[in-house]
GROMACS .gro file of C-alpha atoms in nm:
model
  402
    1MET     CA    1   7.796  12.123  17.274
    2HIS     CA    2   7.481  12.009  17.491
    3TRP     CA    3   7.598  12.250  17.755
    4LYS     CA    4   7.598  12.546  17.509
    5LEU     CA    5   7.270  12.455  17.370
    6LEU     CA    6   7.120  12.442  17.745
    7ASP     CA    7   7.276  12.763  17.849
    8ARG     CA    8   7.100  12.933  17.538
    9LEU     CA    9   6.760  12.748  17.609
   10VAL     CA   10   6.768  12.870  17.978
   11ARG     CA   11   6.814  13.224  17.869
   12GLY     CA   12   6.564  13.184  17.608
   13ASP     CA   13   6.792  13.222  17.306
   14GLU     CA   14   6.705  13.042  16.974
   15PRO     CA   15   6.934  12.722  16.929
   16ALA     CA   16   7.222  12.762  16.685
   17GLU     CA   17   7.266  12.584  16.373
   18GLY     CA   18   7.407  12.218  16.441
   19ASP     CA   19   7.287  12.200  16.809
   20LYS     CA   20   7.224  11.846  16.897
   21THR     CA   21   6.951  11.697  17.076
   22VAL     CA   22   6.955  11.699  17.455
   23THR     CA   23   6.825  11.417  17.649
   24ALA     CA   24   6.827  11.552  18.030
   25VAL     CA   25   6.832  11.854  18.203
   26GLN     CA   26   6.793  11.958  18.572
   27PRO     CA   27   6.696  12.344  18.547
   28LYS     CA   28   6.891  12.600  18.724
   29ARG     CA   29   6.737  12.739  19.045
   30GLY     CA   30   6.589  13.084  18.982
   31ALA     CA   31   6.575  13.018  18.606
   32HIS     CA   32   6.292  12.986  18.368
   33VAL     CA   33   6.339  12.686  18.135
   34ARG     CA   34   6.111  12.742  17.839
   35GLY     CA   35   5.960  12.413  17.777
   36ASP     CA   36   5.801  12.513  17.434
   37VAL     CA   37   6.133  12.582  17.291
   38LEU     CA   38   6.293  12.244  17.441
   39SER     CA   39   6.027  12.053  17.291
   40LEU     CA   40   6.024  12.207  16.946
   41TYR     CA   41   6.414  12.172  16.910
   42CYS     CA   42   6.450  11.818  17.107
   43PRO     CA   43   6.165  11.605  17.005
   44GLY     CA   44   6.053  11.378  17.288
   45PHE     CA   45   6.214  11.575  17.542
   46SER     CA   46   6.026  11.656  17.861
   47ILE     CA   47   6.136  11.815  18.212
   48ARG     CA   48   6.066  11.632  18.524
   49ARG     CA   49   6.063  11.949  18.750
   50ARG     CA   50   6.220  11.917  19.117
   51TYR     CA   51   6.149  12.287  19.191
   52PRO     CA   52   5.863  12.524  19.041
   53GLU     CA   53   5.987  12.721  18.739
   54VAL     CA   54   6.077  13.027  18.900
   55ILE     CA   55   6.233  12.999  19.233
   56PRO     CA   56   6.237  13.344  19.423
   57ARG     CA   57   6.518  13.437  19.650
   58ARG     CA   58   6.364  13.451  19.994
   59HIS     CA   59   6.442  13.754  20.199
   60HIS     CA   60   6.419  13.774  20.580
   61ASP     CA   61   6.461  14.061  20.811
   62THR     CA   62   6.769  13.952  21.038
   63GLY     CA   63   6.822  14.290  21.195
   64PRO     CA   64   6.885  14.334  21.573
   65GLY     CA   65   6.641  14.106  21.784
   66SER     CA   66   6.478  13.941  21.482
   67PRO     CA   67   6.400  13.582  21.518
   68LEU     CA   68   6.620  13.382  21.280
   69ARG     CA   69   6.517  13.078  21.072
   70VAL     CA   70   6.754  12.822  21.185
   71ALA     CA   71   6.785  12.460  21.056
   72VAL     CA   72   6.954  12.223  21.314
   73LEU     CA   73   7.108  11.905  21.153
   74ALA     CA   74   7.148  11.639  21.403
   75PRO     CA   75   7.304  11.309  21.342
   76ILE     CA   76   7.064  10.993  21.318
   77ALA     CA   77   7.261  10.730  21.512
   78TRP     CA   78   7.016  10.756  21.797
   79ARG     CA   79   6.700  10.965  21.857
   80THR     CA   80   6.706  11.331  21.956
   81PRO     CA   81   6.733  11.375  22.248
   82PRO     CA   82   6.910  11.054  22.287
   83ARG     CA   83   6.732  10.770  22.535
   84HIS     CA   84   7.068  10.718  22.689
   85TYR     CA   85   7.378  10.751  22.511
   86GLY     CA   86   7.436  11.003  22.216
   87PRO     CA   87   7.632  11.298  22.278
   88TRP     CA   88   7.579  11.464  21.928
   89GLU     CA   89   7.228  11.424  21.942
   90GLN     CA   90   7.219  11.556  22.287
   91PHE     CA   91   7.401  11.869  22.146
   92ALA     CA   92   7.133  11.903  21.877
   93SER     CA   93   6.857  11.882  22.142
   94LEU     CA   94   6.996  12.122  22.367
   95LEU     CA   95   7.078  12.360  22.083
   96THR     CA   96   6.728  12.329  21.931
   97GLU     CA   97   6.545  12.371  22.251
   98GLY     CA   98   6.740  12.662  22.342
   99LEU     CA   99   6.691  12.835  22.028
  100VAL     CA  100   6.321  12.769  22.036
  101ALA     CA  101   6.308  12.918  22.411
  102ALA     CA  102   6.505  13.244  22.283
  103GLY     CA  103   6.212  13.309  22.035
  104HIS     CA  104   6.377  13.180  21.720
  105ASP     CA  105   6.223  12.989  21.421
  106VAL     CA  106   6.401  12.631  21.428
  107THR     CA  107   6.358  12.312  21.212
  108LEU     CA  108   6.509  12.018  21.353
  109PHE     CA  109   6.631  11.759  21.134
  110ALA     CA  110   6.646  11.440  21.305
  111THR     CA  111   6.466  11.102  21.327
  112ALA     CA  112   6.085  11.079  21.334
  113ASP     CA  113   6.084  10.965  21.692
  114SER     CA  114   6.269  11.259  21.796
  115VAL     CA  115   6.106  11.492  22.066
  116THR     CA  116   6.131  11.864  22.021
  117ALA     CA  117   5.932  12.196  22.049
  118ALA     CA  118   6.069  12.307  21.701
  119THR     CA  119   5.926  12.213  21.377
  120LEU     CA  120   6.049  11.849  21.322
  121HIS     CA  121   6.153  11.731  20.969
  122SER     CA  122   6.232  11.371  20.939
  123ALA     CA  123   6.382  11.139  20.655
  124ALA     CA  124   6.450  10.852  20.878
  125PRO     CA  125   6.195  10.686  21.115
  126THR     CA  126   6.443  10.615  21.402
  127GLY     CA  127   6.830  10.604  21.461
  128TRP     CA  128   7.010  10.358  21.283
  129SER     CA  129   7.182  10.226  21.599
  130GLU     CA  130   6.846  10.152  21.754
  131ASP     CA  131   6.717   9.938  21.431
  132PRO     CA  132   6.957   9.725  21.251
  133THR     CA  133   6.717   9.697  20.977
  134ILE     CA  134   6.828  10.055  20.866
  135GLU     CA  135   7.129  10.096  20.640
  136PRO     CA  136   7.324  10.377  20.799
  137LYS     CA  137   7.467  10.534  20.478
  138VAL     CA  138   7.137  10.532  20.295
  139SER     CA  139   6.954  10.673  20.570
  140GLU     CA  140   7.222  10.962  20.630
  141CYS     CA  141   7.237  11.063  20.278
  142LEU     CA  142   6.865  11.105  20.242
  143HIS     CA  143   6.862  11.295  20.589
  144ILE     CA  144   7.145  11.514  20.468
  145ALA     CA  145   6.985  11.584  20.155
  146ALA     CA  146   6.659  11.679  20.292
  147VAL     CA  147   6.791  12.014  20.473
  148PHE     CA  148   6.977  12.110  20.189
  149GLU     CA  149   6.698  12.087  19.938
  150ARG     CA  150   6.531  12.322  20.188
  151ALA     CA  151   6.802  12.569  20.237
  152ASP     CA  152   6.618  12.865  20.096
  153ASP     CA  153   6.387  12.820  20.385
  154PHE     CA  154   6.663  12.925  20.641
  155ASP     CA  155   6.881  13.206  20.722
  156VAL     CA  156   7.141  12.959  20.875
  157ILE     CA  157   7.197  12.585  20.865
  158HIS     CA  158   7.367  12.468  21.164
  159ASN     CA  159   7.552  12.140  21.112
  160GLY     CA  160   7.586  11.905  21.412
  161PHE     CA  161   7.657  11.610  21.197
  162ASP     CA  162   8.043  11.596  21.120
  163PHE     CA  163   8.214  11.638  20.781
  164LEU     CA  164   7.963  11.477  20.543
  165PRO     CA  165   7.726  11.765  20.515
  166LEU     CA  166   8.019  11.993  20.426
  167THR     CA  167   8.022  11.832  20.085
  168TYR     CA  168   7.669  11.971  20.011
  169SER     CA  169   7.756  12.334  20.114
  170GLY     CA  170   7.892  12.450  19.793
  171LEU     CA  171   7.548  12.382  19.645
  172VAL     CA  172   7.357  12.649  19.847
  173ASP     CA  173   7.374  13.016  19.923
  174THR     CA  174   7.266  12.958  20.293
  175PRO     CA  175   7.556  13.008  20.541
  176VAL     CA  176   7.643  12.660  20.694
  177ILE     CA  177   7.799  12.665  21.053
  178THR     CA  178   7.946  12.340  21.165
  179THR     CA  179   7.998  12.251  21.532
  180ILE     CA  180   8.305  12.027  21.521
  181HIS     CA  181   8.282  11.748  21.785
  182GLY     CA  182   8.645  11.622  21.731
  183PHE     CA  183   8.818  11.463  21.482
  184SER     CA  184   8.759  11.074  21.464
  185SER     CA  185   9.071  11.026  21.251
  186PRO     CA  186   9.334  11.269  21.067
  187ARG     CA  187   9.194  11.125  20.769
  188ILE     CA  188   8.872  11.334  20.802
  189VAL     CA  189   9.055  11.684  20.816
  190PRO     CA  190   9.107  11.739  20.432
  191VAL     CA  191   8.732  11.771  20.425
  192TYR     CA  192   8.722  12.045  20.684
  193GLU     CA  193   9.020  12.185  20.498
  194ARG     CA  194   8.829  12.176  20.150
  195TYR     CA  195   8.562  12.401  20.298
  196ASP     CA  196   8.745  12.593  20.539
  197ALA     CA  197   8.728  12.924  20.332
  198THR     CA  198   8.337  12.909  20.253
  199THR     CA  199   8.183  12.773  20.581
  200HIS     CA  200   8.206  12.855  20.924
  201TYR     CA  201   8.348  12.639  21.220
  202VAL     CA  202   8.294  12.634  21.578
  203ALA     CA  203   8.523  12.435  21.823
  204ILE     CA  204   8.386  12.290  22.140
  205SER     CA  205   8.702  12.350  22.332
  206ASP     CA  206   9.027  12.554  22.248
  207ALA     CA  207   9.216  12.212  22.293
  208ASP     CA  208   9.024  12.062  22.002
  209ARG     CA  209   9.109  12.349  21.753
  210HIS     CA  210   9.310  12.214  21.438
  211PRO     CA  211   9.605  12.425  21.324
  212ASN     CA  212   9.506  12.412  20.969
  213LEU     CA  213   9.170  12.541  21.007
  214HIS     CA  214   9.003  12.868  21.081
  215TYR     CA  215   8.729  12.907  21.342
  216ALA     CA  216   8.444  13.156  21.419
  217ALA     CA  217   8.444  13.076  21.778
  218THR     CA  218   8.522  12.821  22.048
  219ILE     CA  219   8.183  12.756  22.236
  220HIS     CA  220   8.171  12.500  22.522
  221HIS     CA  221   7.876  12.273  22.535
  222GLY     CA  222   7.616  12.378  22.750
  223ILE     CA  223   7.358  12.173  22.951
  224ASP     CA  224   7.029  12.237  23.132
  225THR     CA  225   7.153  12.266  23.481
  226ALA     CA  226   6.811  12.293  23.625
  227ALA     CA  227   6.799  11.915  23.554
  228PHE     CA  228   7.067  11.885  23.803
  229ALA     CA  229   7.096  11.924  24.169
  230VAL     CA  230   7.328  11.892  24.484
  231HIS     CA  231   7.248  11.537  24.617
  232PRO     CA  232   7.126  11.550  24.975
  233ALA     CA  233   7.346  11.241  25.085
  234PRO     CA  234   7.604  11.146  24.863
  235GLY     CA  235   7.757  10.821  24.899
  236ASP     CA  236   8.126  10.724  24.940
  237HIS     CA  237   8.162  10.526  24.625
  238LEU     CA  238   8.311  10.613  24.308
  239LEU     CA  239   8.157  10.650  23.955
  240PHE     CA  240   8.258  10.595  23.594
  241PHE     CA  241   8.028  10.730  23.362
  242GLY     CA  242   8.061  10.707  22.981
  243ARG     CA  243   8.148  10.449  22.691
  244ILE     CA  244   8.318  10.142  22.783
  245HIS     CA  245   8.620  10.210  22.570
  246PRO     CA  246   9.007  10.190  22.641
  247ASP     CA  247   8.998  10.580  22.552
  248LYS     CA  248   8.755  10.644  22.848
  249GLY     CA  249   8.986  10.468  23.117
  250THR     CA  250   8.724  10.254  23.253
  251ALA     CA  251   9.003   9.992  23.357
  252HIS     CA  252   9.185  10.292  23.522
  253ALA     CA  253   8.868  10.349  23.735
  254ILE     CA  254   8.859  10.003  23.854
  255ASP     CA  255   9.222  10.024  23.960
  256ILE     CA  256   9.177  10.350  24.160
  257ALA     CA  257   8.882  10.213  24.313
  258ARG     CA  258   9.050   9.908  24.457
  259ARG     CA  259   9.360  10.115  24.544
  260THR     CA  260   9.138  10.349  24.777
  261GLY     CA  261   8.914  10.061  24.904
  262ARG     CA  262   8.586  10.225  24.755
  263ARG     CA  263   8.324  10.065  24.542
  264LEU     CA  264   8.288  10.164  24.177
  265ASP     CA  265   7.980  10.197  23.976
  266ILE     CA  266   8.018  10.201  23.604
  267ALA     CA  267   7.731  10.339  23.382
  268GLY     CA  268   7.753  10.362  23.014
  269ILE     CA  269   7.712  10.175  22.689
  270VAL     CA  270   7.986   9.896  22.607
  271GLN     CA  271   8.140  10.033  22.290
  272ASP     CA  272   8.452   9.785  22.287
  273GLU     CA  273   8.316   9.420  22.364
  274ARG     CA  274   8.645   9.269  22.384
  275TYR     CA  275   8.777   9.546  22.611
  276PHE     CA  276   8.473   9.484  22.820
  277ARG     CA  277   8.494   9.123  22.825
  278GLU     CA  278   8.866   9.101  22.915
  279GLU     CA  279   8.928   9.393  23.120
  280ILE     CA  280   8.630   9.506  23.292
  281GLU     CA  281   8.357   9.217  23.317
  282PRO     CA  282   8.595   8.985  23.521
  283HIS     CA  283   8.592   9.258  23.775
  284VAL     CA  284   8.220   9.312  23.807
  285ASP     CA  285   8.096   9.138  24.107
  286GLY     CA  286   7.791   9.339  24.202
  287ASP     CA  287   7.950   9.446  24.535
  288ARG     CA  288   8.297   9.611  24.497
  289VAL     CA  289   8.228   9.685  24.119
  290ARG     CA  290   7.886   9.734  23.977
  291TYR     CA  291   7.775   9.762  23.615
  292LEU     CA  292   7.468   9.959  23.582
  293GLY     CA  293   7.436   9.969  23.206
  294PRO     CA  294   7.335  10.248  23.002
  295VAL     CA  295   7.165  10.531  23.210
  296THR     CA  296   6.842  10.719  23.099
  297VAL     CA  297   6.824  11.083  23.122
  298ALA     CA  298   6.572  11.068  23.426
  299GLU     CA  299   6.834  10.885  23.621
  300ARG     CA  300   7.148  11.088  23.536
  301ALA     CA  301   7.125  11.328  23.816
  302GLU     CA  302   7.089  11.047  24.087
  303VAL     CA  303   7.368  10.850  23.947
  304LEU     CA  304   7.619  11.159  23.895
  305GLY     CA  305   7.512  11.336  24.205
  306GLY     CA  306   7.533  11.039  24.433
  307ALA     CA  307   7.887  10.951  24.395
  308HIS     CA  308   8.199  11.044  24.611
  309ALA     CA  309   8.353  11.160  24.276
  310LEU     CA  310   8.351  11.082  23.916
  311LEU     CA  311   8.667  10.941  23.770
  312HIS     CA  312   8.755  11.058  23.420
  313LEU     CA  313   9.077  10.878  23.359
  314ILE     CA  314   9.081  10.944  22.982
  315ASP     CA  315   9.385  10.805  22.763
  316PHE     CA  316   9.296  11.042  22.473
  317ASP     CA  317   9.282  11.425  22.416
  318GLU     CA  318   8.883  11.443  22.475
  319PRO     CA  319   8.734  11.754  22.313
  320PHE     CA  320   8.462  11.774  22.569
  321GLY     CA  321   8.312  11.562  22.828
  322TYR     CA  322   7.932  11.594  22.912
  323SER     CA  323   7.950  11.377  23.206
  324VAL     CA  324   8.211  11.612  23.356
  325VAL     CA  325   8.015  11.923  23.345
  326GLU     CA  326   7.689  11.740  23.433
  327ALA     CA  327   7.857  11.587  23.756
  328MET     CA  328   7.989  11.934  23.860
  329ALA     CA  329   7.627  12.075  23.788
  330CYS     CA  330   7.535  11.805  24.064
  331GLY     CA  331   7.807  11.960  24.287
  332THR     CA  332   8.028  11.613  24.227
  333PRO     CA  333   8.409  11.649  24.222
  334VAL     CA  334   8.544  11.525  23.903
  335ILE     CA  335   8.924  11.361  23.902
  336ALA     CA  336   9.038  11.371  23.544
  337ASN     CA  337   9.377  11.281  23.370
  338GLY     CA  338   9.480  11.649  23.249
  339ARG     CA  339   9.430  11.583  22.887
  340GLY     CA  340   9.246  11.757  22.594
  341SER     CA  341   8.956  11.982  22.719
  342MET     CA  342   9.002  11.880  23.094
  343PRO     CA  343   9.204  12.196  23.193
  344GLU     CA  344   8.921  12.399  23.039
  345LEU     CA  345   8.640  12.234  23.196
  346ILE     CA  346   8.771  12.163  23.535
  347ASP     CA  347   8.926  12.427  23.797
  348ASP     CA  348   9.190  12.226  23.967
  349GLY     CA  349   9.165  12.210  24.331
  350THR     CA  350   8.806  12.382  24.325
  351THR     CA  351   8.574  12.177  24.095
  352GLY     CA  352   8.774  11.859  24.089
  353PHE     CA  353   9.143  11.760  24.035
  354LEU     CA  354   9.365  11.716  23.727
  355VAL     CA  355   9.601  11.422  23.765
  356ASP     CA  356   9.859  11.257  23.543
  357THR     CA  357   9.974  10.959  23.766
  358THR     CA  358   9.791  10.684  23.963
  359GLU     CA  359   9.922  10.802  24.273
  360GLY     CA  360   9.781  11.153  24.193
  361ALA     CA  361   9.428  11.014  24.133
  362VAL     CA  362   9.454  10.800  24.446
  363ASP     CA  363   9.539  11.125  24.642
  364ALA     CA  364   9.268  11.296  24.469
  365VAL     CA  365   9.013  11.061  24.592
  366GLY     CA  366   9.104  11.131  24.947
  367ASP     CA  367   9.103  11.499  24.890
  368ALA     CA  368   8.746  11.516  24.717
  369ASP     CA  369   8.559  11.551  25.031
  370GLN     CA  370   8.728  11.876  25.119
  371LEU     CA  371   8.569  12.049  24.809
  372ASP     CA  372   8.262  12.241  24.840
  373ARG     CA  373   7.960  12.062  24.643
  374ILE     CA  374   7.727  12.408  24.646
  375SER     CA  375   8.045  12.599  24.518
  376ILE     CA  376   8.121  12.319  24.226
  377ARG     CA  377   7.764  12.337  24.125
  378ALA     CA  378   7.743  12.725  24.115
  379THR     CA  379   8.053  12.729  23.905
  380ALA     CA  380   7.897  12.468  23.661
  381VAL     CA  381   7.592  12.686  23.637
  382GLU     CA  382   7.770  13.011  23.553
  383ARG     CA  383   7.993  12.820  23.282
  384PHE     CA  384   7.784  12.577  23.146
  385ASP     CA  385   7.409  12.649  23.147
  386VAL     CA  386   7.278  12.599  22.817
  387SER     CA  387   7.149  12.975  22.804
  388ARG     CA  388   7.520  13.074  22.772
  389MET     CA  389   7.585  12.834  22.477
  390ILE     CA  390   7.269  12.981  22.283
  391GLU     CA  391   7.354  13.339  22.341
  392ARG     CA  392   7.703  13.262  22.210
  393TYR     CA  393   7.587  13.057  21.895
  394VAL     CA  394   7.322  13.326  21.828
  395ALA     CA  395   7.619  13.601  21.811
  396VAL     CA  396   7.810  13.371  21.578
  397TYR     CA  397   7.498  13.355  21.356
  398SER     CA  398   7.445  13.730  21.358
  399ASP     CA  399   7.823  13.807  21.281
  400ILE     CA  400   7.778  13.570  20.969
  401LEU     CA  401   7.469  13.712  20.860
  402GLU     CA  402   7.605  14.095  20.887
   0.00000   0.00000   0.00000
């Protein structure tokens, strides 16, 4: 009965005989709720308005070449761009700055300490991984709500924040595009399936496409290739670069370095403390195995470019690998297990080697110095420069808006 009454009041109709008192209402967007009628027939009733009485539909010229109004929703575990680790935040930053450089009107939804040329909107002061006083779920809920409360300000909402924002997408008319950074568990797939028909997905590699989902495109991540260069005097040591976790194969890298008689530098955050304590730390002696810790953005080119080769001996089907393409942008060969996206990123025998055995990895270390570092970098620039990624995303936006 209450809903029938509210429907009539929103339309401006008189209440029917028998209608009961209503105690709360949230006005529908675009509707004019007559407060005089409500107060007359619902004594003591008042409306606390979240929006103006009438919210007009905003129109924007999205013809060919017109700037687009894009909301980029970044995660808030870390600052955007991250100080060291934070691949999803790194993607959000590269996307945002690339869109701004291309002339689009971009609002980045990220932590308040983020650095951007776009308009910054923040509901969180800093990343919850960087401030233990922040409750992650509370911060994330307020952060995600902020972009959808402003949905009418944008032509496109670009979600780089995994599956949770999809549950808001049916509440707005603005198209939502989600870059899927991988599936942390099969248990999250039902959310993507639920919104498969009403939103738009982009895969970051063909290997990571889920058979139950439809995709607007596969777009490999781009990087700022100008921030990397071929090192003038690379060393003969090997490098592991990434989070220290069994999936990433840190212990395998130690084994290959030992077998080939080369020093190994390990750079990255410790994500699995037990794994680090039991399988990595006992080998760290500051001589044959060195742990550099997390590497800042300013240090990445020197660390990646100075190695004989990057060892990327993953034990899972990795959706993408920023360190892989960044190493190649330095001309550094990459030796990787041929799983997940690695065959899409590495040209076997040209920019690195795809291996599937310990012996194969050992042989690849010996062969790495036969690869042309100038050619490796040229290939990386051609395939993975951020400008290429931006062009492809803008094409997706345009296709969706037509």
